[in-house]
mmCIF file of C-alpha atoms in Angstrom:
data_model
loop_
_atom_site.group_PDB
_atom_site.id
_atom_site.type_symbol
_atom_site.label_atom_id
_atom_site.label_comp_id
_atom_site.label_asym_id
_atom_site.label_seq_id
_atom_site.Cartn_x
_atom_site.Cartn_y
_atom_site.Cartn_z
ATOM 1 C CA MET Y 68 -11.862 45.960 34.371
ATOM 2 C CA ALA Y 69 -9.550 45.847 31.338
ATOM 3 C CA THR Y 70 -10.620 48.357 28.715
ATOM 4 C CA ALA Y 71 -9.176 49.846 25.560
ATOM 5 C CA THR Y 72 -6.298 52.173 26.214
ATOM 6 C CA THR Y 73 -3.904 54.149 24.051
ATOM 7 C CA SER Y 74 -0.926 53.847 26.393
ATOM 8 C CA ARG Y 75 1.906 51.443 25.585
ATOM 9 C CA PRO Y 76 2.601 48.737 28.180
ATOM 10 C CA THR Y 77 5.787 49.097 30.206
ATOM 11 C CA ARG Y 78 7.967 46.325 31.594
ATOM 12 C CA ARG Y 79 7.149 45.408 35.190
ATOM 13 C CA PRO Y 80 7.437 42.249 37.333
ATOM 14 C CA THR Y 81 5.273 39.524 35.831
ATOM 15 C CA VAL Y 82 2.049 38.268 37.426
ATOM 16 C CA ARG Y 83 0.954 34.673 36.816
ATOM 17 C CA PRO Y 84 -2.498 34.432 35.218
ATOM 18 C CA THR Y 85 -5.157 31.818 35.998
ATOM 19 C CA VAL Y 86 -7.196 30.047 33.397
ATOM 20 C CA ARG Y 87 -10.722 28.841 34.067
ATOM 21 C CA SER Y 88 -11.660 25.300 33.179
ATOM 22 C CA ALA Y 89 -13.254 24.954 29.754
ATOM 23 C CA LEU Y 90 -16.921 24.158 29.258
ATOM 24 C CA SER Y 91 -18.311 22.354 26.285
ATOM 25 C CA ARG Y 92 -19.447 24.750 23.531
ATOM 26 C CA ARG Y 93 -22.803 23.080 23.158
ATOM 27 C CA GLY Y 94 -23.614 22.942 26.889
ATOM 28 C CA PHE Y 95 -22.614 26.510 27.567
ATOM 29 C CA LEU Y 96 -24.337 28.057 24.601
ATOM 30 C CA ALA Y 97 -27.560 26.177 25.324
ATOM 31 C CA GLY Y 98 -27.562 27.515 28.873
ATOM 32 C CA THR Y 99 -26.870 31.170 27.972
ATOM 33 C CA GLY Y 100 -28.891 31.703 24.844
ATOM 34 C CA GLY Y 101 -31.065 34.471 26.309
ATOM 35 C CA ALA Y 102 -28.166 36.428 27.788
ATOM 36 C CA ALA Y 103 -26.124 36.021 24.619
ATOM 37 C CA ALA Y 104 -29.009 37.312 22.496
ATOM 38 C CA THR Y 105 -29.205 40.395 24.700
ATOM 39 C CA LEU Y 106 -25.477 41.039 24.194
ATOM 40 C CA VAL Y 107 -25.852 40.762 20.421
ATOM 41 C CA LEU Y 108 -28.777 43.157 20.302
ATOM 42 C CA ALA Y 109 -26.965 45.682 22.477
ATOM 43 C CA ALA Y 110 -23.868 45.549 20.289
ATOM 44 C CA CYS Y 111 -25.678 45.758 16.986
ATOM 45 C CA GLY Y 112 -28.346 48.348 17.596
ATOM 46 C CA GLY Y 113 -29.255 49.573 21.047
ATOM 47 C CA GLY Y 114 -27.259 50.756 24.045
ATOM 48 C CA ASP Y 115 -23.683 51.959 23.833
ATOM 49 C CA ALA Y 116 -21.818 48.737 23.047
ATOM 50 C CA GLY Y 117 -20.279 50.361 20.002
ATOM 51 C CA GLY Y 118 -18.727 53.105 22.072
ATOM 52 C CA ALA Y 119 -20.502 55.665 19.863
ATOM 53 C CA GLY Y 120 -24.213 55.347 20.537
ATOM 54 C CA GLY Y 121 -24.311 51.765 19.267
ATOM 55 C CA ALA Y 122 -22.884 52.666 15.823
ATOM 56 C CA THR Y 123 -21.787 49.671 13.794
ATOM 57 C CA ARG Y 124 -19.995 48.951 10.536
ATOM 58 C CA THR Y 125 -19.699 45.962 8.217
ATOM 59 C CA VAL Y 126 -16.358 44.273 7.642
ATOM 60 C CA THR Y 127 -15.331 41.076 5.918
ATOM 61 C CA GLY Y 128 -14.324 38.111 8.030
ATOM 62 C CA ALA Y 129 -13.287 34.543 7.252
ATOM 63 C CA SER Y 130 -16.889 33.538 6.524
ATOM 64 C CA GLY Y 131 -18.116 36.720 4.846
ATOM 65 C CA PRO Y 132 -19.475 40.115 5.939
ATOM 66 C CA VAL Y 133 -20.106 40.681 9.658
ATOM 67 C CA GLU Y 134 -21.354 43.671 11.610
ATOM 68 C CA ILE Y 135 -19.154 44.942 14.452
ATOM 69 C CA PRO Y 136 -19.153 48.007 16.693
ATOM 70 C CA ALA Y 137 -17.670 51.095 15.065
ATOM 71 C CA ASN Y 138 -15.560 51.799 18.162
ATOM 72 C CA PRO Y 139 -15.322 48.664 20.334
ATOM 73 C CA GLN Y 140 -14.261 49.141 23.939
ATOM 74 C CA ARG Y 141 -14.109 45.597 25.347
ATOM 75 C CA ILE Y 142 -12.357 43.192 22.998
ATOM 76 C CA VAL Y 143 -11.775 39.507 23.708
ATOM 77 C CA CYS Y 144 -9.230 37.738 21.496
ATOM 78 C CA THR Y 145 -9.647 34.047 20.740
ATOM 79 C CA ASP Y 146 -5.989 33.782 19.715
ATOM 80 C CA PHE Y 147 -2.842 35.504 20.884
ATOM 81 C CA TYR Y 148 -1.746 36.879 17.515
ATOM 82 C CA THR Y 149 -4.501 39.509 17.498
ATOM 83 C CA THR Y 150 -3.711 40.252 21.135
ATOM 84 C CA TYR Y 151 -0.142 41.143 20.230
ATOM 85 C CA ALA Y 152 -1.324 43.269 17.332
ATOM 86 C CA LEU Y 153 -3.692 45.131 19.648
ATOM 87 C CA LEU Y 154 -0.921 45.805 22.146
ATOM 88 C CA ASP Y 155 1.123 47.146 19.231
ATOM 89 C CA VAL Y 156 -1.458 49.899 18.662
ATOM 90 C CA GLY Y 157 -1.987 50.701 22.336
ATOM 91 C CA VAL Y 158 -5.151 48.667 22.985
ATOM 92 C CA THR Y 159 -5.289 46.178 25.863
ATOM 93 C CA PRO Y 160 -7.896 43.421 25.331
ATOM 94 C CA ALA Y 161 -10.394 42.560 28.032
ATOM 95 C CA GLY Y 162 -9.534 38.882 27.526
ATOM 96 C CA THR Y 163 -7.218 36.716 25.474
ATOM 97 C CA ALA Y 164 -6.545 33.119 24.587
ATOM 98 C CA GLN Y 165 -3.412 31.754 26.244
ATOM 99 C CA ALA Y 166 -0.229 31.967 24.167
ATOM 100 C CA THR Y 167 0.914 28.485 23.190
ATOM 101 C CA VAL Y 168 3.979 29.028 20.996
ATOM 102 C CA GLY Y 169 6.968 31.334 20.662
ATOM 103 C CA GLY Y 170 6.575 33.410 23.824
ATOM 104 C CA VAL Y 171 5.461 36.951 24.425
ATOM 105 C CA LEU Y 172 7.597 39.984 23.498
ATOM 106 C CA PRO Y 173 9.327 40.807 26.826
ATOM 107 C CA GLU Y 174 8.134 44.434 26.683
ATOM 108 C CA TYR Y 175 4.561 43.130 26.613
ATOM 109 C CA GLN Y 176 4.864 40.384 29.246
ATOM 110 C CA GLN Y 177 3.477 42.371 32.179
ATOM 111 C CA ALA Y 178 0.513 43.680 30.203
ATOM 112 C CA TYR Y 179 -0.181 40.228 28.729
ATOM 113 C CA ASP Y 180 -0.030 38.492 32.099
ATOM 114 C CA ALA Y 181 -2.628 40.902 33.527
ATOM 115 C CA ILE Y 182 -5.199 40.139 30.789
ATOM 116 C CA PRO Y 183 -7.804 37.529 31.847
ATOM 117 C CA LYS Y 184 -7.299 34.265 29.943
ATOM 118 C CA VAL Y 185 -10.183 32.533 28.114
ATOM 119 C CA GLY Y 186 -8.615 29.141 27.385
ATOM 120 C CA THR Y 187 -6.438 28.291 24.423
ATOM 121 C CA PRO Y 188 -7.204 28.910 20.725
ATOM 122 C CA THR Y 189 -8.277 25.297 20.291
ATOM 123 C CA ALA Y 190 -10.018 24.940 23.700
ATOM 124 C CA LEU Y 191 -11.849 28.190 24.315
ATOM 125 C CA ASN Y 192 -13.690 28.749 27.581
ATOM 126 C CA PHE Y 193 -17.008 30.231 26.432
ATOM 127 C CA GLU Y 194 -18.048 31.097 29.984
ATOM 128 C CA ALA Y 195 -14.820 33.091 30.506
ATOM 129 C CA ILE Y 196 -15.383 34.931 27.231
ATOM 130 C CA ALA Y 197 -18.948 35.890 28.204
ATOM 131 C CA ALA Y 198 -17.787 36.949 31.670
ATOM 132 C CA GLN Y 199 -15.781 39.763 30.044
ATOM 133 C CA ALA Y 200 -18.977 41.217 28.453
ATOM 134 C CA PRO Y 201 -17.198 41.778 25.132
ATOM 135 C CA ASP Y 202 -18.560 44.172 22.548
ATOM 136 C CA LEU Y 203 -16.175 42.523 20.041
ATOM 137 C CA ILE Y 204 -14.744 39.002 19.870
ATOM 138 C CA LEU Y 205 -11.700 38.959 17.624
ATOM 139 C CA GLY Y 206 -9.484 36.144 16.368
ATOM 140 C CA THR Y 207 -8.242 34.058 13.440
ATOM 141 C CA LEU Y 208 -10.071 31.079 11.911
ATOM 142 C CA VAL Y 209 -7.181 28.675 11.374
ATOM 143 C CA PRO Y 210 -7.867 25.310 9.646
ATOM 144 C CA SER Y 211 -7.763 23.322 12.910
ATOM 145 C CA LEU Y 212 -10.785 25.195 14.313
ATOM 146 C CA PRO Y 213 -14.448 24.395 13.639
ATOM 147 C CA ALA Y 214 -15.789 26.148 10.537
ATOM 148 C CA ASP Y 215 -18.813 27.341 12.551
ATOM 149 C CA LEU Y 216 -16.774 28.819 15.406
ATOM 150 C CA GLY Y 217 -17.780 32.352 14.396
ATOM 151 C CA ALA Y 218 -21.451 31.432 14.536
ATOM 152 C CA GLN Y 219 -20.964 29.883 17.996
ATOM 153 C CA LEU Y 220 -19.114 32.926 19.353
ATOM 154 C CA SER Y 221 -21.648 35.356 17.883
ATOM 155 C CA GLY Y 222 -24.096 33.980 20.458
ATOM 156 C CA ILE Y 223 -21.959 35.836 23.028
ATOM 157 C CA GLY Y 224 -21.162 39.034 21.169
ATOM 158 C CA PRO Y 225 -20.290 40.536 17.763
ATOM 159 C CA THR Y 226 -17.534 38.343 16.327
ATOM 160 C CA LEU Y 227 -14.873 38.959 13.692
ATOM 161 C CA LEU Y 228 -12.693 35.960 12.834
ATOM 162 C CA LEU Y 229 -10.037 36.822 10.288
ATOM 163 C CA PRO Y 230 -9.094 34.274 7.601
ATOM 164 C CA ALA Y 231 -5.941 32.257 8.080
ATOM 165 C CA ALA Y 232 -3.177 33.329 5.693
ATOM 166 C CA ALA Y 233 -1.648 30.900 3.221
ATOM 167 C CA ASN Y 234 1.827 31.856 4.464
ATOM 168 C CA PRO Y 235 2.873 32.431 8.103
ATOM 169 C CA GLY Y 236 4.772 35.501 6.927
ATOM 170 C CA SER Y 237 1.501 37.268 6.068
ATOM 171 C CA TRP Y 238 1.195 38.349 9.702
ATOM 172 C CA GLY Y 239 1.485 41.989 8.660
ATOM 173 C CA GLU Y 240 -1.850 41.820 6.859
ATOM 174 C CA ARG Y 241 -3.539 40.362 9.937
ATOM 175 C CA ALA Y 242 -1.976 43.046 12.129
ATOM 176 C CA LEU Y 243 -3.385 45.823 9.971
ATOM 177 C CA ARG Y 244 -6.819 44.204 9.841
ATOM 178 C CA THR Y 245 -6.720 43.847 13.625
ATOM 179 C CA ALA Y 246 -5.864 47.506 14.031
ATOM 180 C CA ASP Y 247 -8.647 48.475 11.650
ATOM 181 C CA ALA Y 248 -11.198 46.362 13.594
ATOM 182 C CA VAL Y 249 -10.635 48.462 16.710
ATOM 183 C CA ASN Y 250 -10.476 51.814 14.899
ATOM 184 C CA ARG Y 251 -6.665 52.072 15.128
ATOM 185 C CA LEU Y 252 -5.653 51.635 11.490
ATOM 186 C CA PRO Y 253 -3.560 54.872 11.363
ATOM 187 C CA GLN Y 254 -1.489 53.577 14.282
ATOM 188 C CA GLY Y 255 -1.088 50.225 12.537
ATOM 189 C CA GLU Y 256 0.039 51.902 9.350
ATOM 190 C CA GLN Y 257 2.627 53.906 11.326
ATOM 191 C CA LEU Y 258 4.057 50.665 12.681
ATOM 192 C CA LYS Y 259 4.235 49.218 9.203
ATOM 193 C CA ALA Y 260 6.000 52.342 7.936
ATOM 194 C CA SER Y 261 8.561 52.118 10.748
ATOM 195 C CA TYR Y 262 9.144 48.423 9.981
ATOM 196 C CA ASP Y 263 9.533 49.127 6.243
ATOM 197 C CA GLN Y 264 11.990 51.952 6.908
ATOM 198 C CA HIS Y 265 14.030 49.693 9.189
ATOM 199 C CA ALA Y 266 14.164 47.035 6.479
ATOM 200 C CA THR Y 267 15.388 49.608 3.977
ATOM 201 C CA ARG Y 268 18.141 50.776 6.326
ATOM 202 C CA ILE Y 269 19.401 47.222 6.742
ATOM 203 C CA ARG Y 270 19.366 46.581 2.969
ATOM 204 C CA GLU Y 271 21.313 49.740 2.290
ATOM 205 C CA GLN Y 272 23.801 49.593 5.190
ATOM 206 C CA TYR Y 273 24.703 45.936 4.722
ATOM 207 C CA ALA Y 274 24.291 45.626 0.960
ATOM 208 C CA ALA Y 275 27.783 44.222 0.412
ATOM 209 C CA THR Y 276 27.444 41.493 3.045
ATOM 210 C CA LEU Y 277 23.905 40.569 2.017
ATOM 211 C CA GLY Y 278 24.999 40.376 -1.599
ATOM 212 C CA ARG Y 279 27.660 37.747 -0.914
ATOM 213 C CA THR Y 280 25.894 35.576 1.690
ATOM 214 C CA ARG Y 281 23.020 33.113 1.814
ATOM 215 C CA TRP Y 282 21.037 32.376 4.962
ATOM 216 C CA ALA Y 283 19.003 29.489 6.384
ATOM 217 C CA LEU Y 284 16.336 29.285 9.073
ATOM 218 C CA VAL Y 285 15.985 25.946 10.851
ATOM 219 C CA ARG Y 286 13.840 24.490 13.638
ATOM 220 C CA GLY Y 287 13.749 21.029 15.091
ATOM 221 C CA SER Y 288 10.868 18.598 14.685
ATOM 222 C CA SER Y 289 9.839 15.303 16.172
ATOM 223 C CA GLY Y 290 10.440 12.033 14.366
ATOM 224 C CA GLY Y 291 14.087 12.420 13.449
ATOM 225 C CA GLY Y 292 13.947 15.472 11.205
ATOM 226 C CA PHE Y 293 13.834 19.240 11.059
ATOM 227 C CA PHE Y 294 12.447 22.091 8.991
ATOM 228 C CA SER Y 295 14.340 24.560 6.840
ATOM 229 C CA ASP Y 296 11.980 27.504 6.600
ATOM 230 C CA TYR Y 297 11.108 29.586 3.578
ATOM 231 C CA PRO Y 298 11.161 33.359 2.900
ATOM 232 C CA THR Y 299 7.401 33.424 3.551
ATOM 233 C CA SER Y 300 7.708 31.907 7.036
ATOM 234 C CA TRP Y 301 7.223 33.803 10.323
ATOM 235 C CA SER Y 302 10.642 35.440 10.529
ATOM 236 C CA GLY Y 303 11.577 34.464 6.996
ATOM 237 C CA VAL Y 304 9.567 37.398 5.699
ATOM 238 C CA VAL Y 305 11.557 39.739 7.966
ATOM 239 C CA LEU Y 306 14.804 38.521 6.409
ATOM 240 C CA ALA Y 307 13.387 38.718 2.893
ATOM 241 C CA ASP Y 308 12.067 42.263 3.419
ATOM 242 C CA ALA Y 309 15.536 43.361 4.582
ATOM 243 C CA GLY Y 310 17.294 41.922 1.538
ATOM 244 C CA PHE Y 311 18.631 38.625 2.934
ATOM 245 C CA ARG Y 312 19.036 35.838 0.399
ATOM 246 C CA PHE Y 313 18.109 32.257 1.271
ATOM 247 C CA GLY Y 314 19.927 29.100 0.308
ATOM 248 C CA GLN Y 315 18.892 27.068 -2.711
ATOM 249 C CA PHE Y 316 16.653 24.728 -0.725
ATOM 250 C CA ALA Y 317 14.371 27.559 0.486
ATOM 251 C CA GLU Y 318 14.810 30.278 -2.123
ATOM 252 C CA GLY Y 319 11.651 31.075 -4.072
ATOM 253 C CA ARG Y 320 9.429 28.664 -2.139
ATOM 254 C CA THR Y 321 6.224 29.633 -0.350
ATOM 255 C CA GLY Y 322 4.587 28.353 2.799
ATOM 256 C CA ALA Y 323 6.249 27.710 6.145
ATOM 257 C CA GLY Y 324 9.145 25.404 5.333
ATOM 258 C CA GLY Y 325 10.331 22.044 4.052
ATOM 259 C CA ARG Y 326 11.079 18.994 6.126
ATOM 260 C CA LEU Y 327 14.491 17.337 5.938
ATOM 261 C CA SER Y 328 16.108 14.396 7.663
ATOM 262 C CA TYR Y 329 19.162 15.037 9.826
ATOM 263 C CA GLU Y 330 21.299 13.250 7.275
ATOM 264 C CA GLN Y 331 20.209 15.632 4.505
ATOM 265 C CA ALA Y 332 21.372 18.720 6.347
ATOM 266 C CA PRO Y 333 25.003 18.915 5.096
ATOM 267 C CA ALA Y 334 24.019 18.660 1.421
ATOM 268 C CA GLN Y 335 20.823 20.748 1.477
ATOM 269 C CA LEU Y 336 22.346 23.593 3.496
ATOM 270 C CA GLU Y 337 25.807 23.470 1.880
ATOM 271 C CA ASP Y 338 25.395 26.804 0.065
ATOM 272 C CA CYS Y 339 24.273 28.661 3.221
ATOM 273 C CA ASP Y 340 26.857 30.925 4.841
ATOM 274 C CA VAL Y 341 24.786 31.532 7.988
ATOM 275 C CA VAL Y 342 22.263 29.342 9.791
ATOM 276 C CA LEU Y 343 19.772 30.809 12.264
ATOM 277 C CA HIS Y 344 17.872 28.444 14.522
ATOM 278 C CA LEU Y 345 14.604 28.654 16.411
ATOM 279 C CA ALA Y 346 14.602 30.446 19.758
ATOM 280 C CA ASP Y 347 11.724 31.953 21.726
ATOM 281 C CA THR Y 348 11.308 35.607 22.655
ATOM 282 C CA ARG Y 349 13.812 35.280 25.497
ATOM 283 C CA GLY Y 350 16.331 33.140 23.631
ATOM 284 C CA GLY Y 351 15.178 29.779 24.948
ATOM 285 C CA VAL Y 352 15.567 26.752 22.670
ATOM 286 C CA ASP Y 353 12.934 24.013 22.557
ATOM 287 C CA ALA Y 354 13.805 20.323 22.995
ATOM 288 C CA ASN Y 355 13.360 19.376 19.335
ATOM 289 C CA THR Y 356 15.725 22.111 18.175
ATOM 290 C CA GLN Y 357 18.269 21.187 20.841
ATOM 291 C CA THR Y 358 18.156 17.647 19.491
ATOM 292 C CA LEU Y 359 18.745 18.955 15.967
ATOM 293 C CA LEU Y 360 21.742 21.065 17.047
ATOM 294 C CA ALA Y 361 23.352 18.023 18.732
ATOM 295 C CA GLN Y 362 23.144 15.790 15.649
ATOM 296 C CA PRO Y 363 26.554 14.832 14.184
ATOM 297 C CA ALA Y 364 25.135 15.296 10.666
ATOM 298 C CA PHE Y 365 23.919 18.824 11.459
ATOM 299 C CA GLN Y 366 27.287 19.719 12.930
ATOM 300 C CA GLN Y 367 28.781 18.912 9.514
ATOM 301 C CA VAL Y 368 26.797 21.751 7.853
ATOM 302 C CA ARG Y 369 29.411 24.148 6.461
ATOM 303 C CA ALA Y 370 28.093 27.238 8.252
ATOM 304 C CA VAL Y 371 27.966 25.330 11.531
ATOM 305 C CA ARG Y 372 31.525 24.027 11.123
ATOM 306 C CA GLU Y 373 32.736 27.539 10.399
ATOM 307 C CA GLY Y 374 31.066 29.070 13.469
ATOM 308 C CA ARG Y 375 28.170 30.884 11.807
ATOM 309 C CA LEU Y 376 25.264 29.240 13.641
ATOM 310 C CA PHE Y 377 23.173 31.669 15.732
ATOM 311 C CA PRO Y 378 19.886 31.501 17.654
ATOM 312 C CA LEU Y 379 17.085 33.740 16.365
ATOM 313 C CA PRO Y 380 14.871 35.021 19.190
ATOM 314 C CA ASN Y 381 11.332 35.908 18.095
ATOM 315 C CA TYR Y 382 11.583 33.211 15.420
ATOM 316 C CA TYR Y 383 7.809 32.848 15.360
ATOM 317 C CA CYS Y 384 7.325 36.504 14.466
ATOM 318 C CA SER Y 385 3.659 37.577 14.307
ATOM 319 C CA HIS Y 386 3.342 41.386 14.697
ATOM 320 C CA TYR Y 387 5.156 44.573 13.728
ATOM 321 C CA GLU Y 388 6.895 45.360 17.019
ATOM 322 C CA GLN Y 389 8.198 41.800 17.020
ATOM 323 C CA GLY Y 390 9.278 42.201 13.413
ATOM 324 C CA GLU Y 391 11.385 45.207 14.419
ATOM 325 C CA ALA Y 392 12.855 43.178 17.295
ATOM 326 C CA VAL Y 393 13.994 40.605 14.709
ATOM 327 C CA GLN Y 394 15.438 43.354 12.524
ATOM 328 C CA SER Y 395 17.388 44.815 15.441
ATOM 329 C CA TYR Y 396 18.769 41.395 16.323
ATOM 330 C CA LEU Y 397 19.817 40.750 12.707
ATOM 331 C CA GLU Y 398 21.804 43.992 12.858
ATOM 332 C CA THR Y 399 23.940 42.436 15.573
ATOM 333 C CA ILE Y 400 24.591 39.307 13.493
ATOM 334 C CA VAL Y 401 25.391 40.693 10.011
ATOM 335 C CA PRO Y 402 28.631 42.450 11.066
ATOM 336 C CA ARG Y 403 29.899 39.111 12.430
ATOM 337 C CA VAL Y 404 29.710 37.320 9.076
#
């Protein structure tokens, strides 16, 4: 059985996971009400579900205060962002939702593949979650999910759904709250400190280059357009923290990014000296971004014409170890511009 551990995963040959077919929420919960109630009682008062004689504590989730075990041992994640944050602090979940975007940090691939899958974030398999006998269900309540998802999951076990952030670049806050939920906040804070120190080193070492250049982040989209992402986007926050300046289109804006047509690219990105485009954790480029890169109008962007277009692996950054991977990659790009 997968249980909490303090050892960091190491890279090994990958093992393909299997995902059970999803059941309807209503049908499954109706058929397991008694067993689910037993799980809740065990986690919130009796038995040893809390890992410390049933001790609990109250934390604030997306829908208000919830009671969770003080020291959970079997955590099931209903998204993959909290899974990555747990792996960062040396905890391997007992179950996780399947990753659907961006890829897994290569150093975590073997550990991630070995974790039982419980569906996707938008199509959870409630039976698979219950089969892991979780003493904590952890995830993020993004706008596309039912508002009562937490109440549904609490029929299986104590549930903490964190609120969705206004900006994708707020992943650091979620990572720290995830670490705190499993009694690993000091480890999470150490990761943040390492990330912050790395950002400071980049700002100081490359101050001259960063002071004379402007940067853009782009990703392809369907429907004949693309996005130029903001300093508060997934990896945009990593650039911003390290002192990178964005072009006029993105500078000072909040949220993920702004949509542009292909034809707008040369004018809107004219002041950018470097353009970084979407790539997954292993450098792969999705079809929409490949289409963007092939557009004649995009090839007329000044930075592209002058040979300063680069892929950015880990573009959809979501946890501190991934943030440092982006920082390390940027350190290979800055000397080339």
